[in-house]
Structures are given as C-alpha cells and as structure tokens.
Tab-separated table of C-alpha atoms in Angstrom:
chain	number	residue	atom	x	y	z
A	1	UNK	CA	-11.109	-9.404	18.534
A	2	UNK	CA	-7.373	-8.859	18.902
A	3	UNK	CA	-4.131	-9.598	16.946
A	4	UNK	CA	-2.301	-12.841	17.549
A	5	UNK	CA	1.005	-11.052	18.573
A	6	UNK	CA	0.975	-7.785	20.858
A	7	UNK	CA	4.258	-5.951	21.995
A	8	UNK	CA	6.852	-3.675	19.815
A	9	UNK	CA	6.605	-3.360	16.401
A	10	UNK	CA	10.058	-5.521	15.953
A	11	UNK	CA	8.853	-8.059	18.459
A	12	UNK	CA	5.792	-8.553	16.795
A	13	UNK	CA	7.261	-8.863	13.259
A	14	UNK	CA	9.685	-11.433	14.587
A	15	UNK	CA	6.737	-13.488	15.796
A	16	UNK	CA	4.787	-13.680	12.792
A	17	UNK	CA	7.720	-14.796	11.116
A	18	UNK	CA	9.004	-17.640	13.834
A	19	UNK	CA	6.238	-18.211	16.457
A	20	UNK	CA	3.196	-20.367	16.218
A	21	UNK	CA	-0.251	-18.682	16.327
A	22	UNK	CA	-1.359	-18.929	19.961
A	23	UNK	CA	-4.628	-21.110	19.861
A	24	UNK	CA	-7.973	-19.335	19.587
A	25	UNK	CA	-8.986	-21.267	22.765
A	26	UNK	CA	-6.726	-19.646	24.797
A	27	UNK	CA	-8.909	-16.257	23.971
A	28	UNK	CA	-12.296	-17.558	23.826
A	29	UNK	CA	-12.177	-21.534	25.322
A	30	UNK	CA	-16.040	-21.686	23.443
A	31	UNK	CA	-14.593	-21.229	20.200
A	32	UNK	CA	-15.802	-24.319	17.855
A	33	UNK	CA	-12.694	-26.592	17.248
A	34	UNK	CA	-13.523	-26.851	13.681
A	35	UNK	CA	-13.310	-23.200	13.073
A	36	UNK	CA	-9.974	-22.815	15.000
A	37	UNK	CA	-8.522	-25.873	12.730
A	38	UNK	CA	-9.385	-23.885	9.382
A	39	UNK	CA	-8.240	-20.434	10.881
A	40	UNK	CA	-5.067	-21.858	12.256
A	41	UNK	CA	-4.316	-23.955	8.570
A	42	UNK	CA	-4.952	-20.142	6.933
A	43	UNK	CA	-2.143	-18.804	9.432
A	44	UNK	CA	0.386	-21.593	8.626
A	45	UNK	CA	3.815	-20.332	8.238
A	46	UNK	CA	4.758	-22.942	5.499
A	47	UNK	CA	2.704	-21.470	2.397
A	48	UNK	CA	2.581	-25.254	1.436
A	49	UNK	CA	0.348	-26.139	4.212
A	50	UNK	CA	-1.937	-22.942	3.710
A	51	UNK	CA	-5.098	-22.689	1.517
A	52	UNK	CA	-3.865	-22.198	-1.954
A	53	UNK	CA	-6.389	-19.685	-2.703
A	54	UNK	CA	-9.057	-17.469	-0.702
A	55	UNK	CA	-11.839	-19.615	-2.603
A	56	UNK	CA	-10.062	-23.030	-1.134
A	57	UNK	CA	-10.382	-20.959	2.335
A	58	UNK	CA	-14.035	-20.075	1.516
A	59	UNK	CA	-14.770	-23.777	0.657
A	60	UNK	CA	-13.493	-25.018	4.056
A	61	UNK	CA	-15.533	-22.734	5.969
A	62	UNK	CA	-18.725	-22.939	3.957
A	63	UNK	CA	-18.638	-27.003	2.912
A	64	UNK	CA	-16.538	-28.325	6.286
A	65	UNK	CA	-18.055	-26.244	8.749
A	66	UNK	CA	-21.812	-26.020	7.330
A	67	UNK	CA	-21.929	-22.255	7.030
A	68	UNK	CA	-24.033	-22.207	3.878
A	69	UNK	CA	-26.966	-20.741	6.050
A	70	UNK	CA	-24.569	-17.937	7.395
A	71	UNK	CA	-25.477	-14.209	7.444
A	72	UNK	CA	-21.913	-13.239	8.351
A	73	UNK	CA	-20.565	-13.615	4.807
A	74	UNK	CA	-23.224	-13.595	2.026
A	75	UNK	CA	-20.922	-11.379	-0.449
A	76	UNK	CA	-17.907	-13.702	-0.185
A	77	UNK	CA	-20.445	-16.851	-0.451
A	78	UNK	CA	-21.912	-15.259	-3.576
A	79	UNK	CA	-18.555	-14.907	-5.301
A	80	UNK	CA	-17.446	-18.180	-4.334
A	81	UNK	CA	-20.675	-20.087	-5.976
A	82	UNK	CA	-20.639	-17.752	-8.808
A	83	UNK	CA	-16.877	-18.895	-9.499
A	84	UNK	CA	-17.540	-22.246	-8.654
A	85	UNK	CA	-20.372	-22.484	-11.279
A	86	UNK	CA	-18.044	-20.987	-13.723
A	87	UNK	CA	-15.593	-23.648	-13.216
A	88	UNK	CA	-17.611	-26.672	-12.898
C-alpha cells in the first residue's frame, strides 16, 4: 500500500484538506469498485458525507460487500457483531 498523497509535509497536509483522494483504481486497476466506493466514502472531506461511526463503516464492509467470511478482519467483525447484539 501507499499513502494517497506524497511529497513535502506541507504539500501533503494541504492535499489532505483540499484535494480529492486519487482513485484507488489508478494504483490497482483490479480493485473492486464496491470496495473503492466504501473506502472513498470513509475518506470524504465533508464530515456529513462520511460514515458516522467505525461501526457504520464496518457494516458497509461486512453487509454491503458480503465480507462475512473474510479472515482479514475477524476481530473487528466480532466486536461489531457484539455491539450490534447489544443494540438490537
């Protein structure tokens, strides 16, 4: 992986605030468009356009993208499911 912006610290800081995140497909053309959409929403500059919580972000990954069987994030999935049961 790599960071979305590279260069001098001041240039990176400015880009983080003002520039759109480069499409992930520009780095990896094989990226799943649904995964890219979830990640780009998480990186939105305008807070109201981002996920409200990490659990909402996890919900998008696990439910919308059907990652329930993934072994990449088992700890986060367990935590998310535990919290969901408490709320439900």
